[in-house]
Amino acid sequence: MGVSKPRHVGWLGFGFAILLFLSSAMVSAPRSDAPLGEIGAFYAANQTIILIAQALGLVAAVILVLFIFGLSELLSDTRVKITGMLVAAAAALTSVPLIVMTFQGSDLSPTMVSLTDITDAVLFLAIAVLFAVLATNSRIPMWIRGPCVVGAGLTLVRGYLGFGPVFTTLDVIAPLSFVVIVLVLAGWAFRASPGSHRVV
């Protein structure tokens, strides 16, 4: 690999985390078990900010793809590329019902509300698979692989529960674990020695 490539991968990971934080912090939507009228009024009143947040989220998904491709090369593991692409695709898919609901406004479809739960669940299941793959890659230090195992368990349970209107502390912990592990991997890649795939 080129001398700058590991740091390039690291910067992509940091950039993804920053964009994901910004898109999430811009707006806090009602839970899917809230009254339909309340949800519709929220989307109708916050159309512009929601669309901007989703646009940032889609840009973050593109950066995630670039990060995953670089990480896959750094780890010499095509499984990371495949599962990472699934995560990026699932992340982009979560924007679809949100964008549709933004234009529906007060005429909100209950089906779209249900789809927000389903697409979130699919995303977390995809993240669980990615974490499982990362946990089995011997090039990654054990101090990162251990948290990947924990993250896989958290996101797997969150994904399973997400197929119904069940809300737990995992709604906060699971996505946070994803961001933290991406940041840790970005830091690890950033510190990778030129000509080596390992970190001291």
PDB file of C-alpha atoms in Angstrom:
ATOM      1  CA  MET A   1       0.000   0.000   0.000  1.00  0.00           C
ATOM      2  CA  GLY A   2       1.098   3.606  -0.416  1.00  0.00           C
ATOM      3  CA  VAL A   3       2.556   5.397   2.559  1.00  0.00           C
ATOM      4  CA  SER A   4      -0.479   7.666   2.950  1.00  0.00           C
ATOM      5  CA  LYS A   5      -3.157   5.037   2.379  1.00  0.00           C
ATOM      6  CA  PRO A   6      -3.695   3.938   6.033  1.00  0.00           C
ATOM      7  CA  ARG A   7      -4.100   7.587   7.083  1.00  0.00           C
ATOM      8  CA  HIS A   8      -6.463   8.151   4.164  1.00  0.00           C
ATOM      9  CA  VAL A   9      -8.620   5.287   5.461  1.00  0.00           C
ATOM     10  CA  GLY A  10      -8.499   6.798   8.938  1.00  0.00           C
ATOM     11  CA  TRP A  11      -9.657  10.207   7.735  1.00  0.00           C
ATOM     12  CA  LEU A  12     -12.560   8.588   5.885  1.00  0.00           C
ATOM     13  CA  GLY A  13     -13.648   6.871   9.106  1.00  0.00           C
ATOM     14  CA  PHE A  14     -13.456  10.130  11.046  1.00  0.00           C
ATOM     15  CA  GLY A  15     -15.373  11.955   8.297  1.00  0.00           C
ATOM     16  CA  PHE A  16     -18.113   9.343   8.285  1.00  0.00           C
ATOM     17  CA  ALA A  17     -18.552   9.578  12.067  1.00  0.00           C
ATOM     18  CA  ILE A  18     -18.747  13.383  11.942  1.00  0.00           C
ATOM     19  CA  LEU A  19     -21.339  13.431   9.145  1.00  0.00           C
ATOM     20  CA  LEU A  20     -23.390  10.715  10.839  1.00  0.00           C
ATOM     21  CA  PHE A  21     -23.389  12.723  14.080  1.00  0.00           C
ATOM     22  CA  LEU A  22     -24.437  15.900  12.283  1.00  0.00           C
ATOM     23  CA  SER A  23     -27.279  14.206  10.403  1.00  0.00           C
ATOM     24  CA  SER A  24     -28.543  12.567  13.598  1.00  0.00           C
ATOM     25  CA  ALA A  25     -28.247  15.724  15.715  1.00  0.00           C
ATOM     26  CA  MET A  26     -30.119  17.962  13.270  1.00  0.00           C
ATOM     27  CA  VAL A  27     -33.538  16.521  14.029  1.00  0.00           C
ATOM     28  CA  SER A  28     -35.141  14.148  16.514  1.00  0.00           C
ATOM     29  CA  ALA A  29     -38.207  12.469  15.041  1.00  0.00           C
ATOM     30  CA  PRO A  30     -41.110  11.087  17.108  1.00  0.00           C
ATOM     31  CA  ARG A  31     -41.048   7.368  17.854  1.00  0.00           C
ATOM     32  CA  SER A  32     -43.056   5.143  15.541  1.00  0.00           C
ATOM     33  CA  ASP A  33     -45.515   4.301  18.317  1.00  0.00           C
ATOM     34  CA  ALA A  34     -46.538   7.960  18.654  1.00  0.00           C
ATOM     35  CA  PRO A  35     -50.005   8.971  17.336  1.00  0.00           C
ATOM     36  CA  LEU A  36     -50.038   9.088  13.533  1.00  0.00           C
ATOM     37  CA  GLY A  37     -51.265  12.680  13.540  1.00  0.00           C
ATOM     38  CA  GLU A  38     -48.382  13.767  15.757  1.00  0.00           C
ATOM     39  CA  ILE A  39     -45.843  12.083  13.480  1.00  0.00           C
ATOM     40  CA  GLY A  40     -47.419  13.590  10.356  1.00  0.00           C
ATOM     41  CA  ALA A  41     -47.477  17.091  11.876  1.00  0.00           C
ATOM     42  CA  PHE A  42     -43.807  16.773  12.802  1.00  0.00           C
ATOM     43  CA  TYR A  43     -42.740  15.814   9.284  1.00  0.00           C
ATOM     44  CA  ALA A  44     -44.901  18.508   7.722  1.00  0.00           C
ATOM     45  CA  ALA A  45     -43.442  21.187  10.003  1.00  0.00           C
ATOM     46  CA  ASN A  46     -39.798  20.138   9.626  1.00  0.00           C
ATOM     47  CA  GLN A  47     -39.604  19.206   5.958  1.00  0.00           C
ATOM     48  CA  THR A  48     -36.506  21.221   5.065  1.00  0.00           C
ATOM     49  CA  ILE A  49     -34.363  20.213   8.030  1.00  0.00           C
ATOM     50  CA  ILE A  50     -35.342  16.545   7.633  1.00  0.00           C
ATOM     51  CA  LEU A  51     -34.373  16.547   3.955  1.00  0.00           C
ATOM     52  CA  ILE A  52     -31.033  18.196   4.752  1.00  0.00           C
ATOM     53  CA  ALA A  53     -30.379  15.638   7.485  1.00  0.00           C
ATOM     54  CA  GLN A  54     -31.173  12.774   5.113  1.00  0.00           C
ATOM     55  CA  ALA A  55     -28.919  14.273   2.438  1.00  0.00           C
ATOM     56  CA  LEU A  56     -26.065  14.373   4.952  1.00  0.00           C
ATOM     57  CA  GLY A  57     -26.865  10.804   5.909  1.00  0.00           C
ATOM     58  CA  LEU A  58     -26.631   9.684   2.281  1.00  0.00           C
ATOM     59  CA  VAL A  59     -23.289  11.465   1.868  1.00  0.00           C
ATOM     60  CA  ALA A  60     -22.143   9.700   5.035  1.00  0.00           C
ATOM     61  CA  ALA A  61     -23.161   6.367   3.467  1.00  0.00           C
ATOM     62  CA  VAL A  62     -20.974   7.113   0.431  1.00  0.00           C
ATOM     63  CA  ILE A  63     -18.027   7.952   2.690  1.00  0.00           C
ATOM     64  CA  LEU A  64     -18.692   4.743   4.618  1.00  0.00           C
ATOM     65  CA  VAL A  65     -18.320   2.798   1.361  1.00  0.00           C
ATOM     66  CA  LEU A  66     -14.943   4.454   0.709  1.00  0.00           C
ATOM     67  CA  PHE A  67     -13.865   3.750   4.291  1.00  0.00           C
ATOM     68  CA  ILE A  68     -14.934   0.115   4.024  1.00  0.00           C
ATOM     69  CA  PHE A  69     -13.103  -0.363   0.723  1.00  0.00           C
ATOM     70  CA  GLY A  70      -9.926   1.071   2.219  1.00  0.00           C
ATOM     71  CA  LEU A  71     -10.297  -0.952   5.406  1.00  0.00           C
ATOM     72  CA  SER A  72     -10.893  -4.122   3.393  1.00  0.00           C
ATOM     73  CA  GLU A  73      -7.656  -3.506   1.495  1.00  0.00           C
ATOM     74  CA  LEU A  74      -5.793  -2.747   4.695  1.00  0.00           C
ATOM     75  CA  LEU A  75      -7.044  -5.983   6.233  1.00  0.00           C
ATOM     76  CA  SER A  76      -6.763  -8.057   3.008  1.00  0.00           C
ATOM     77  CA  ASP A  77     -10.304  -9.280   3.665  1.00  0.00           C
ATOM     78  CA  THR A  78     -12.960  -9.145   0.945  1.00  0.00           C
ATOM     79  CA  ARG A  79     -15.567 -10.168   3.538  1.00  0.00           C
ATOM     80  CA  VAL A  80     -15.215  -6.722   5.086  1.00  0.00           C
ATOM     81  CA  LYS A  81     -15.930  -5.110   1.715  1.00  0.00           C
ATOM     82  CA  ILE A  82     -19.016  -7.263   1.098  1.00  0.00           C
ATOM     83  CA  THR A  83     -20.558  -6.867   4.561  1.00  0.00           C
ATOM     84  CA  GLY A  84     -19.606  -3.193   4.701  1.00  0.00           C
ATOM     85  CA  MET A  85     -21.394  -2.594   1.410  1.00  0.00           C
ATOM     86  CA  LEU A  86     -24.478  -4.256   2.885  1.00  0.00           C
ATOM     87  CA  VAL A  87     -24.309  -1.854   5.842  1.00  0.00           C
ATOM     88  CA  ALA A  88     -23.964   1.178   3.553  1.00  0.00           C
ATOM     89  CA  ALA A  89     -26.873  -0.004   1.380  1.00  0.00           C
ATOM     90  CA  ALA A  90     -29.036  -0.638   4.447  1.00  0.00           C
ATOM     91  CA  ALA A  91     -28.118   2.801   5.822  1.00  0.00           C
ATOM     92  CA  ALA A  92     -29.189   4.455   2.568  1.00  0.00           C
ATOM     93  CA  LEU A  93     -32.399   2.413   2.614  1.00  0.00           C
ATOM     94  CA  THR A  94     -33.400   3.885   5.997  1.00  0.00           C
ATOM     95  CA  SER A  95     -33.693   7.296   4.323  1.00  0.00           C
ATOM     96  CA  VAL A  96     -36.375   6.146   1.873  1.00  0.00           C
ATOM     97  CA  PRO A  97     -39.399   6.002   4.231  1.00  0.00           C
ATOM     98  CA  LEU A  98     -38.247   9.182   6.004  1.00  0.00           C
ATOM     99  CA  ILE A  99     -38.062  11.132   2.753  1.00  0.00           C
ATOM    100  CA  VAL A 100     -41.443   9.771   1.627  1.00  0.00           C
ATOM    101  CA  MET A 101     -43.038  10.726   4.973  1.00  0.00           C
ATOM    102  CA  THR A 102     -41.573  14.222   4.662  1.00  0.00           C
ATOM    103  CA  PHE A 103     -43.531  14.759   1.449  1.00  0.00           C
ATOM    104  CA  GLN A 104     -46.644  13.020   2.775  1.00  0.00           C
ATOM    105  CA  GLY A 105     -46.799  15.374   5.755  1.00  0.00           C
ATOM    106  CA  SER A 106     -50.227  15.313   7.408  1.00  0.00           C
ATOM    107  CA  ASP A 107     -51.393  12.611   4.937  1.00  0.00           C
ATOM    108  CA  LEU A 108     -48.915  10.194   6.461  1.00  0.00           C
ATOM    109  CA  SER A 109     -49.172   6.522   5.554  1.00  0.00           C
ATOM    110  CA  PRO A 110     -49.040   4.030   8.472  1.00  0.00           C
ATOM    111  CA  THR A 111     -47.091   1.711   6.164  1.00  0.00           C
ATOM    112  CA  MET A 112     -44.266   4.230   5.879  1.00  0.00           C
ATOM    113  CA  VAL A 113     -44.120   4.557   9.662  1.00  0.00           C
ATOM    114  CA  SER A 114     -43.798   0.777   9.966  1.00  0.00           C
ATOM    115  CA  LEU A 115     -41.083   0.760   7.322  1.00  0.00           C
ATOM    116  CA  THR A 116     -38.922   3.052   9.432  1.00  0.00           C
ATOM    117  CA  ASP A 117     -38.752   0.304  12.066  1.00  0.00           C
ATOM    118  CA  ILE A 118     -38.111  -2.413   9.487  1.00  0.00           C
ATOM    119  CA  THR A 119     -35.320  -0.573   7.653  1.00  0.00           C
ATOM    120  CA  ASP A 120     -33.653   0.279  10.973  1.00  0.00           C
ATOM    121  CA  ALA A 121     -33.820  -3.385  11.974  1.00  0.00           C
ATOM    122  CA  VAL A 122     -32.242  -4.484   8.689  1.00  0.00           C
ATOM    123  CA  LEU A 123     -29.468  -1.919   9.176  1.00  0.00           C
ATOM    124  CA  PHE A 124     -28.585  -3.205  12.637  1.00  0.00           C
ATOM    125  CA  LEU A 125     -28.604  -6.818  11.470  1.00  0.00           C
ATOM    126  CA  ALA A 126     -26.190  -5.848   8.676  1.00  0.00           C
ATOM    127  CA  ILE A 127     -23.958  -4.069  11.205  1.00  0.00           C
ATOM    128  CA  ALA A 128     -23.989  -7.193  13.392  1.00  0.00           C
ATOM    129  CA  VAL A 129     -22.703  -9.263  10.456  1.00  0.00           C
ATOM    130  CA  LEU A 130     -19.963  -6.702   9.729  1.00  0.00           C
ATOM    131  CA  PHE A 131     -18.874  -6.705  13.376  1.00  0.00           C
ATOM    132  CA  ALA A 132     -18.783 -10.510  13.367  1.00  0.00           C
ATOM    133  CA  VAL A 133     -16.514 -10.470  10.303  1.00  0.00           C
ATOM    134  CA  LEU A 134     -14.214  -7.861  11.857  1.00  0.00           C
ATOM    135  CA  ALA A 135     -14.011  -9.899  15.063  1.00  0.00           C
ATOM    136  CA  THR A 136     -12.604 -12.854  13.106  1.00  0.00           C
ATOM    137  CA  ASN A 137      -9.902 -10.925  11.232  1.00  0.00           C
ATOM    138  CA  SER A 138      -6.488 -11.728  12.730  1.00  0.00           C
ATOM    139  CA  ARG A 139      -4.928  -8.495  11.440  1.00  0.00           C
ATOM    140  CA  ILE A 140      -7.082  -6.497  13.853  1.00  0.00           C
ATOM    141  CA  PRO A 141      -5.675  -6.277  17.409  1.00  0.00           C
ATOM    142  CA  MET A 142      -7.554  -8.188  20.093  1.00  0.00           C
ATOM    143  CA  TRP A 143      -8.355  -4.964  21.939  1.00  0.00           C
ATOM    144  CA  ILE A 144     -10.510  -3.998  18.940  1.00  0.00           C
ATOM    145  CA  ARG A 145     -11.831  -7.458  18.089  1.00  0.00           C
ATOM    146  CA  GLY A 146     -13.269  -7.870  21.604  1.00  0.00           C
ATOM    147  CA  PRO A 147     -15.497  -4.782  21.323  1.00  0.00           C
ATOM    148  CA  CYS A 148     -16.513  -5.969  17.842  1.00  0.00           C
ATOM    149  CA  VAL A 149     -17.883  -9.153  19.429  1.00  0.00           C
ATOM    150  CA  VAL A 150     -19.819  -7.077  21.978  1.00  0.00           C
ATOM    151  CA  GLY A 151     -21.033  -4.733  19.240  1.00  0.00           C
ATOM    152  CA  ALA A 152     -22.190  -7.691  17.147  1.00  0.00           C
ATOM    153  CA  GLY A 153     -24.291  -8.948  20.054  1.00  0.00           C
ATOM    154  CA  LEU A 154     -25.809  -5.542  20.795  1.00  0.00           C
ATOM    155  CA  THR A 155     -26.708  -4.771  17.181  1.00  0.00           C
ATOM    156  CA  LEU A 156     -28.032  -8.288  16.593  1.00  0.00           C
ATOM    157  CA  VAL A 157     -30.482  -7.965  19.494  1.00  0.00           C
ATOM    158  CA  ARG A 158     -31.380  -4.409  18.463  1.00  0.00           C
ATOM    159  CA  GLY A 159     -32.050  -5.590  14.919  1.00  0.00           C
ATOM    160  CA  TYR A 160     -34.248  -8.450  16.098  1.00  0.00           C
ATOM    161  CA  LEU A 161     -36.278  -6.207  18.420  1.00  0.00           C
ATOM    162  CA  GLY A 162     -36.566  -3.538  15.745  1.00  0.00           C
ATOM    163  CA  PHE A 163     -39.040  -5.538  13.668  1.00  0.00           C
ATOM    164  CA  GLY A 164     -41.704  -4.531  16.181  1.00  0.00           C
ATOM    165  CA  PRO A 165     -42.443  -1.261  17.998  1.00  0.00           C
ATOM    166  CA  VAL A 166     -40.181  -2.234  20.908  1.00  0.00           C
ATOM    167  CA  PHE A 167     -38.042   0.533  22.382  1.00  0.00           C
ATOM    168  CA  THR A 168     -35.194  -0.165  24.819  1.00  0.00           C
ATOM    169  CA  THR A 169     -31.876   1.328  25.875  1.00  0.00           C
ATOM    170  CA  LEU A 170     -30.396  -0.563  22.903  1.00  0.00           C
ATOM    171  CA  ASP A 171     -31.900   2.147  20.687  1.00  0.00           C
ATOM    172  CA  VAL A 172     -29.129   4.365  22.059  1.00  0.00           C
ATOM    173  CA  ILE A 173     -26.389   1.857  22.908  1.00  0.00           C
ATOM    174  CA  ALA A 174     -26.395  -0.107  19.624  1.00  0.00           C
ATOM    175  CA  PRO A 175     -25.902   2.855  17.245  1.00  0.00           C
ATOM    176  CA  LEU A 176     -23.388   4.365  19.672  1.00  0.00           C
ATOM    177  CA  SER A 177     -21.375   1.128  19.611  1.00  0.00           C
ATOM    178  CA  PHE A 178     -21.273   1.322  15.810  1.00  0.00           C
ATOM    179  CA  VAL A 179     -19.911   4.862  15.805  1.00  0.00           C
ATOM    180  CA  VAL A 180     -17.379   4.119  18.549  1.00  0.00           C
ATOM    181  CA  ILE A 181     -16.019   1.033  16.769  1.00  0.00           C
ATOM    182  CA  VAL A 182     -15.777   2.926  13.458  1.00  0.00           C
ATOM    183  CA  LEU A 183     -13.803   5.661  15.256  1.00  0.00           C
ATOM    184  CA  VAL A 184     -11.525   3.084  16.894  1.00  0.00           C
ATOM    185  CA  LEU A 185     -10.897   1.383  13.539  1.00  0.00           C
ATOM    186  CA  ALA A 186     -10.249   4.776  11.936  1.00  0.00           C
ATOM    187  CA  GLY A 187      -7.729   5.605  14.651  1.00  0.00           C
ATOM    188  CA  TRP A 188      -6.069   2.210  14.227  1.00  0.00           C
ATOM    189  CA  ALA A 189      -5.836   2.689  10.457  1.00  0.00           C
ATOM    190  CA  PHE A 190      -4.552   6.244  10.906  1.00  0.00           C
ATOM    191  CA  ARG A 191      -1.685   5.009  13.087  1.00  0.00           C
ATOM    192  CA  ALA A 192      -0.791   2.066  10.824  1.00  0.00           C
ATOM    193  CA  SER A 193       2.896   2.079   9.973  1.00  0.00           C
ATOM    194  CA  PRO A 194       3.887   2.631   6.319  1.00  0.00           C
ATOM    195  CA  GLY A 195       4.641  -0.728   4.727  1.00  0.00           C
ATOM    196  CA  SER A 196       2.885  -2.586   7.528  1.00  0.00           C
ATOM    197  CA  HIS A 197      -0.748  -3.559   8.189  1.00  0.00           C
ATOM    198  CA  ARG A 198      -0.287  -3.668  11.919  1.00  0.00           C
ATOM    199  CA  VAL A 199      -0.256  -1.084  14.669  1.00  0.00           C
ATOM    200  CA  VAL A 200       2.223  -1.045  17.506  1.00  0.00           C
TER     201      VAL A 200
END
